[in-house]
Tab-separated table of C-alpha atoms in Angstrom:
chain	number	residue	atom	x	y	z
A	4	MET	CA	52.242	-10.509	-16.652
A	5	PHE	CA	51.450	-7.856	-19.295
A	6	ARG	CA	47.753	-8.879	-19.063
A	7	SER	CA	47.862	-8.326	-15.284
A	8	ILE	CA	49.389	-4.859	-15.728
A	9	ILE	CA	46.732	-3.918	-18.312
A	10	LEU	CA	43.916	-5.079	-16.024
A	11	LEU	CA	45.412	-3.134	-13.100
A	12	VAL	CA	45.757	0.078	-15.139
A	13	THR	CA	42.215	-0.313	-16.520
A	14	SER	CA	40.769	-0.745	-13.035
A	15	LEU	CA	42.573	2.387	-11.821
A	16	LEU	CA	41.200	4.439	-14.731
A	17	LEU	CA	37.546	3.350	-14.218
A	18	PRO	CA	35.408	5.593	-11.986
A	19	THR	CA	34.740	4.248	-8.521
A	20	VAL	CA	31.057	3.494	-7.856
A	21	ALA	CA	29.941	3.290	-4.229
A	22	ASN	CA	28.171	0.085	-3.331
A	23	ALA	CA	24.542	1.061	-2.793
A	24	SER	CA	22.651	-0.684	-0.015
A	25	THR	CA	20.232	-3.392	-1.100
A	26	ILE	CA	16.748	-2.378	0.044
A	27	LEU	CA	13.975	-4.967	-0.219
A	28	THR	CA	10.293	-4.144	0.287
A	29	SER	CA	7.502	-6.632	0.890
A	30	PHE	CA	5.007	-5.381	-1.697
A	31	LYS	CA	4.339	-2.684	-4.238
A	32	PRO	CA	2.836	0.243	-2.259
A	33	ILE	CA	5.779	0.177	0.156
A	34	GLN	CA	8.190	-0.048	-2.792
A	35	MET	CA	6.560	3.005	-4.422
A	36	ILE	CA	7.058	5.042	-1.240
A	37	VAL	CA	10.669	3.902	-0.743
A	38	VAL	CA	11.506	4.732	-4.387
A	39	GLU	CA	10.782	8.374	-3.535
A	40	LEU	CA	13.192	8.243	-0.573
A	41	THR	CA	16.092	6.530	-2.391
A	42	GLN	CA	16.152	8.550	-5.647
A	43	GLY	CA	19.685	9.062	-6.894
A	44	ILE	CA	21.043	6.451	-4.482
A	45	SER	CA	19.518	3.022	-5.081
A	46	GLU	CA	16.433	1.262	-6.437
A	47	PRO	CA	14.452	-0.786	-3.904
A	48	ASP	CA	13.454	-4.310	-4.895
A	49	VAL	CA	10.137	-5.987	-4.042
A	50	LEU	CA	9.084	-9.499	-3.041
A	51	MET	CA	5.498	-9.740	-4.336
A	52	ASN	CA	4.603	-9.213	-7.964
A	53	SER	CA	2.391	-6.302	-8.983
A	54	ASN	CA	-1.017	-7.946	-8.789
A	55	ALA	CA	-0.371	-9.978	-5.615
A	56	SER	CA	-2.217	-9.245	-2.401
A	57	PRO	CA	-0.244	-9.275	0.868
A	58	HIS	CA	-3.253	-10.871	2.566
A	59	ASP	CA	-2.687	-14.307	1.022
A	60	TYR	CA	0.836	-14.326	-0.460
A	61	ALA	CA	3.000	-17.443	-0.004
A	62	LEU	CA	6.776	-16.961	0.179
A	63	LYS	CA	8.917	-18.831	-2.371
A	64	PRO	CA	12.484	-20.142	-1.769
A	65	SER	CA	13.786	-17.361	-4.054
A	66	ASP	CA	12.045	-14.803	-1.796
A	67	VAL	CA	13.808	-16.191	1.270
A	68	LYS	CA	17.151	-15.893	-0.542
A	69	LYS	CA	16.405	-12.242	-1.417
A	70	ILE	CA	15.573	-11.531	2.229
A	71	GLN	CA	18.812	-13.091	3.435
A	72	GLN	CA	20.890	-11.030	0.978
A	73	ALA	CA	19.240	-7.642	1.619
A	74	ASP	CA	20.815	-4.915	3.753
A	75	MET	CA	17.342	-3.771	4.821
A	76	VAL	CA	13.906	-5.385	4.460
A	77	ILE	CA	10.843	-3.153	4.877
A	78	TRP	CA	7.409	-4.691	5.547
A	79	PHE	CA	4.264	-3.675	7.409
A	80	GLY	CA	4.129	-6.534	9.897
A	81	ARG	CA	2.198	-9.617	10.963
A	82	ASP	CA	-1.229	-7.947	10.620
A	83	LEU	CA	-0.823	-7.726	6.842
A	84	GLU	CA	1.886	-10.081	5.548
A	85	ALA	CA	1.169	-13.033	7.846
A	86	SER	CA	3.193	-15.499	5.754
A	87	PHE	CA	6.362	-13.423	6.288
A	88	VAL	CA	6.363	-13.610	10.091
A	89	LYS	CA	8.632	-16.645	10.542
A	90	VAL	CA	11.211	-15.317	8.094
A	91	LEU	CA	11.223	-11.623	9.078
A	92	GLU	CA	10.125	-11.053	12.637
A	93	GLY	CA	12.947	-10.272	15.046
A	94	LYS	CA	15.662	-9.994	12.369
A	95	SER	CA	18.180	-7.129	12.767
A	96	ASN	CA	17.970	-6.025	9.108
A	97	VAL	CA	14.153	-5.728	9.130
A	98	LEU	CA	12.146	-2.503	9.469
A	99	THR	CA	8.560	-3.186	10.623
A	100	ILE	CA	6.272	-0.288	9.729
A	101	SER	CA	3.529	-1.280	12.198
A	102	GLN	CA	6.012	-0.681	15.037
A	103	ILE	CA	6.866	2.893	14.016
A	104	PRO	CA	6.002	5.302	16.870
A	105	ASN	CA	3.134	7.783	16.306
A	106	LEU	CA	1.955	6.108	13.110
A	107	ASN	CA	-1.645	6.615	14.307
A	108	LEU	CA	-3.182	3.465	12.859
A	109	ARG	CA	-6.962	3.299	12.602
A	110	GLU	CA	-8.690	0.884	14.966
A	111	PHE	CA	-11.174	-1.585	13.539
A	112	GLY	CA	-14.665	-1.346	15.059
A	113	SER	CA	-16.406	-4.050	17.118
A	114	ALA	CA	-18.121	-5.492	14.032
A	115	ASP	CA	-14.725	-5.800	12.435
A	116	HIS	CA	-13.396	-7.685	15.442
A	117	ASP	CA	-16.196	-10.222	14.994
A	118	ALA	CA	-15.235	-10.635	11.348
A	119	HIS	CA	-11.601	-11.139	12.335
A	120	GLU	CA	-12.415	-13.958	14.728
A	121	GLY	CA	-10.374	-17.066	13.918
A	122	HIS	CA	-7.961	-15.127	11.700
A	123	ASP	CA	-4.488	-13.833	12.383
A	124	HIS	CA	-5.263	-10.119	12.111
A	125	GLY	CA	-4.722	-7.386	14.648
A	126	SER	CA	-7.107	-4.722	15.857
A	127	HIS	CA	-5.606	-1.984	13.653
A	128	ASP	CA	-6.074	-1.265	9.947
A	129	PRO	CA	-2.779	-2.133	8.176
A	130	HIS	CA	-3.481	-0.196	4.939
A	131	PHE	CA	-1.325	2.758	6.068
A	132	TRP	CA	-0.232	3.636	2.496
A	133	LEU	CA	-3.729	4.970	1.820
A	134	GLY	CA	-3.389	7.705	4.470
A	135	ILE	CA	-1.368	10.858	3.755
A	136	ASP	CA	-0.401	11.504	7.397
A	137	GLN	CA	0.474	7.848	8.009
A	138	VAL	CA	2.709	7.814	4.918
A	139	LYS	CA	4.464	10.984	6.109
A	140	VAL	CA	5.294	9.435	9.497
A	141	ALA	CA	6.419	6.157	7.881
A	142	ALA	CA	8.582	8.003	5.322
A	143	GLN	CA	10.324	10.040	8.017
A	144	HIS	CA	11.153	6.899	10.003
A	145	ILE	CA	12.274	4.908	6.950
A	146	SER	CA	14.483	7.798	5.832
A	147	ALA	CA	16.137	7.981	9.269
A	148	GLU	CA	16.870	4.238	9.146
A	149	LEU	CA	18.289	4.523	5.617
A	150	ILE	CA	20.625	7.270	6.840
A	151	LYS	CA	21.815	5.013	9.703
A	152	LEU	CA	22.530	2.283	7.163
A	153	ASP	CA	24.138	4.547	4.546
A	154	SER	CA	25.353	7.775	6.189
A	155	GLU	CA	27.442	8.748	3.134
A	156	ASN	CA	24.210	9.698	1.368
A	157	THR	CA	22.618	11.599	4.270
A	158	ALA	CA	22.127	14.847	2.338
A	159	GLN	CA	20.427	13.074	-0.590
A	160	TYR	CA	18.097	11.113	1.725
A	161	GLN	CA	17.105	14.316	3.524
A	162	ALA	CA	16.508	16.163	0.256
A	163	ASN	CA	14.391	13.258	-1.054
A	164	LEU	CA	12.307	13.167	2.127
A	165	ASN	CA	11.712	16.928	2.098
A	166	GLN	CA	10.587	16.842	-1.542
A	167	PHE	CA	8.347	13.836	-0.916
A	168	ILE	CA	6.532	15.623	1.926
A	169	ILE	CA	6.091	18.769	-0.197
A	170	ASN	CA	4.631	16.612	-2.995
A	171	LEU	CA	2.340	14.798	-0.542
A	172	ASP	CA	0.885	18.070	0.731
A	173	ALA	CA	0.308	19.292	-2.820
A	174	LYS	CA	-1.336	15.999	-3.809
A	175	LYS	CA	-3.626	16.084	-0.795
A	176	ARG	CA	-4.836	19.557	-1.806
A	177	SER	CA	-5.520	18.516	-5.407
A	178	ILE	CA	-7.329	15.293	-4.384
A	179	THR	CA	-9.476	17.221	-1.878
A	180	GLU	CA	-10.567	19.535	-4.674
A	181	GLN	CA	-11.225	16.686	-7.117
A	182	LEU	CA	-13.286	14.596	-4.688
A	183	HIS	CA	-15.281	17.471	-3.190
A	184	PRO	CA	-18.235	17.193	-5.652
A	185	VAL	CA	-18.770	13.470	-4.857
A	186	LYS	CA	-17.797	13.279	-1.178
A	187	ASP	CA	-21.387	12.889	0.044
A	188	THR	CA	-22.341	10.198	-2.496
A	189	GLY	CA	-22.872	6.762	-0.917
A	190	TYR	CA	-21.063	3.586	-1.963
A	191	TYR	CA	-19.900	0.122	-0.855
A	192	VAL	CA	-16.385	-1.325	-1.125
A	193	PHE	CA	-15.328	-4.955	-1.404
A	194	HIS	CA	-13.111	-4.997	1.673
A	195	ASP	CA	-12.410	-2.586	4.514
A	196	ALA	CA	-9.143	-1.216	3.131
A	197	TYR	CA	-9.821	2.432	2.370
A	198	GLY	CA	-10.518	3.956	5.785
A	199	TYR	CA	-7.457	6.232	5.859
A	200	PHE	CA	-8.155	7.618	2.395
A	201	GLU	CA	-11.868	8.030	3.160
A	202	GLU	CA	-11.162	9.863	6.416
A	203	ASP	CA	-8.617	12.145	4.725
A	204	PHE	CA	-11.135	13.218	2.081
A	205	GLY	CA	-14.468	12.884	3.915
A	206	LEU	CA	-15.968	10.220	1.631
A	207	ASN	CA	-19.316	8.520	2.303
A	208	ASN	CA	-18.533	4.796	2.603
A	209	LEU	CA	-21.779	3.032	3.570
A	210	GLY	CA	-20.144	-0.356	4.215
A	211	TYR	CA	-18.056	-3.257	2.948
A	212	PHE	CA	-18.492	-6.912	2.058
A	213	THR	CA	-15.648	-8.218	4.214
A	214	VAL	CA	-12.853	-6.965	6.485
A	215	SER	CA	-10.287	-9.345	5.020
A	216	PRO	CA	-10.459	-10.360	1.354
A	217	GLU	CA	-9.572	-13.997	2.013
A	218	ARG	CA	-12.658	-14.315	4.218
A	219	LYS	CA	-15.883	-14.639	2.227
A	220	PRO	CA	-18.822	-12.545	3.447
A	221	GLY	CA	-21.594	-14.480	5.181
A	222	ALA	CA	-25.198	-14.815	4.017
A	223	LYS	CA	-26.476	-12.309	6.611
A	224	THR	CA	-23.997	-9.688	5.402
A	225	LEU	CA	-24.988	-10.197	1.761
A	226	ILE	CA	-28.726	-10.016	2.509
A	227	SER	CA	-28.178	-6.826	4.501
A	228	ILE	CA	-26.165	-5.217	1.683
A	229	ARG	CA	-28.692	-6.303	-0.956
A	230	ASN	CA	-31.525	-4.726	1.057
A	231	THR	CA	-29.501	-1.533	1.547
A	232	LEU	CA	-28.783	-1.280	-2.183
A	233	LYS	CA	-32.491	-1.557	-2.982
A	234	ARG	CA	-33.630	0.785	-0.214
A	235	ASP	CA	-30.995	3.507	0.090
A	236	ASN	CA	-29.310	5.879	-2.319
A	237	VAL	CA	-26.198	3.792	-3.106
A	238	GLN	CA	-24.469	5.128	-6.196
A	239	CYS	CA	-21.642	2.623	-6.554
A	240	VAL	CA	-20.330	-0.795	-5.475
A	241	PHE	CA	-16.569	-1.201	-5.864
A	242	SER	CA	-14.799	-4.487	-6.557
A	243	GLU	CA	-11.011	-5.047	-6.681
A	244	PRO	CA	-8.844	-6.528	-9.460
A	245	GLN	CA	-7.115	-8.908	-7.016
A	246	PHE	CA	-10.449	-10.357	-5.851
A	247	THR	CA	-13.431	-10.551	-8.184
A	248	PRO	CA	-16.069	-12.504	-6.279
A	249	ALA	CA	-19.323	-13.315	-8.003
A	250	VAL	CA	-21.117	-12.094	-4.869
A	251	ILE	CA	-20.787	-8.476	-6.027
A	252	ALA	CA	-22.611	-9.246	-9.273
A	253	SER	CA	-25.336	-11.134	-7.447
A	254	VAL	CA	-25.808	-8.474	-4.771
A	255	THR	CA	-26.032	-5.571	-7.229
A	256	ARG	CA	-28.491	-7.387	-9.516
A	257	GLY	CA	-31.810	-5.545	-9.486
A	258	SER	CA	-30.388	-2.384	-7.903
A	259	GLN	CA	-29.543	0.975	-9.487
A	260	ALA	CA	-25.972	0.896	-8.138
A	261	THR	CA	-23.149	1.271	-10.643
A	262	LYS	CA	-20.209	-1.135	-10.461
A	263	GLY	CA	-16.746	0.380	-10.140
A	264	GLN	CA	-13.280	-0.918	-9.273
A	265	LEU	CA	-10.689	0.219	-6.737
A	266	ASP	CA	-7.137	-1.102	-6.913
A	267	PRO	CA	-5.608	-0.772	-3.415
A	268	VAL	CA	-2.086	-1.802	-4.513
A	269	GLY	CA	-1.732	0.011	-7.871
A	270	SER	CA	-1.188	-3.251	-9.751
A	271	THR	CA	-1.024	-1.613	-13.216
A	272	ILE	CA	1.344	1.217	-12.260
A	273	ASN	CA	5.047	1.029	-13.150
A	274	VAL	CA	7.268	1.628	-10.138
A	275	GLN	CA	9.448	4.683	-10.753
A	276	PRO	CA	9.890	8.174	-9.266
A	277	GLY	CA	6.404	9.674	-8.977
A	278	SER	CA	4.582	6.328	-9.097
A	279	TYR	CA	3.143	6.680	-5.577
A	280	PHE	CA	1.437	9.897	-6.682
A	281	ASP	CA	0.229	8.182	-9.867
A	282	PHE	CA	-1.288	5.535	-7.598
A	283	LEU	CA	-3.122	8.140	-5.471
A	284	GLN	CA	-4.398	9.802	-8.649
A	285	GLN	CA	-5.616	6.498	-10.089
A	286	LEU	CA	-7.516	5.768	-6.875
A	287	THR	CA	-9.032	9.256	-6.886
A	288	GLU	CA	-10.209	8.874	-10.478
A	289	SER	CA	-11.721	5.450	-9.713
A	290	TYR	CA	-13.872	7.099	-7.052
A	291	THR	CA	-14.878	10.095	-9.150
A	292	ASP	CA	-15.587	8.060	-12.315
A	293	CYS	CA	-18.111	5.837	-10.550
A	294	LEU	CA	-19.565	8.262	-8.013
A	295	ALA	CA	-20.200	11.018	-10.573
A	296	LYS	CA	-22.121	8.781	-13.008
A	297	LYS	CA	-25.772	9.669	-13.482
């Protein structure tokens, strides 16, 4: 009896902590954005590990359990995380970024449609996190949904969103200035992931090896790229840490092009407040380091 009284008194003296909503994101770039929106409230979890690519990830039983226990799950949609469709699509606790109104997704060109043939990809570029305007629209929608879920923290969500947009505008200005000296320099990328970033900053992407990284480029594509590297003024060919095909080494052999690396998911960056901006800065420096080499 005395033990029960002590436990009761102790529990009354302890400060009450509100139960924060459990927010689960599909992969790292989305987690980095949501971290900015939930500061001081909760810490979003993530399904894929840091160096995983959403293009070819396979869900584990532990992932399914996490999804079932989350208050909100945020993913892009079937055009990026195809393996998640059966588990996520149509669920009431799921926010699908590709369905956000006015997101203004980039359409793939006709050549891209040919490359997509036989694969479960849509006609729009899913790499929204590489576009400043797309991230703004997504953040505003995500923040509104978080407020619906957790109205007690409305003021904090709104303050976080406002600060995030201010920081985005400042980052866009600094990146524009940093990339200006190299924006006309030609280069190739491994896969067609960087269109939003390249359009934002006016970069001179001459082409790519493949639209989707799980699809190997064909012989005609490689011959065409090899001829372009020998003939035209191509400064750099970028690979990716998630996919390091030998084709890049073989295609660049005999050309003057420098090899660089772009990491489209920020695999080496620790997720914390400010990490999305660290990711944008890392990407910017990857471009400038390779494109400015003499």
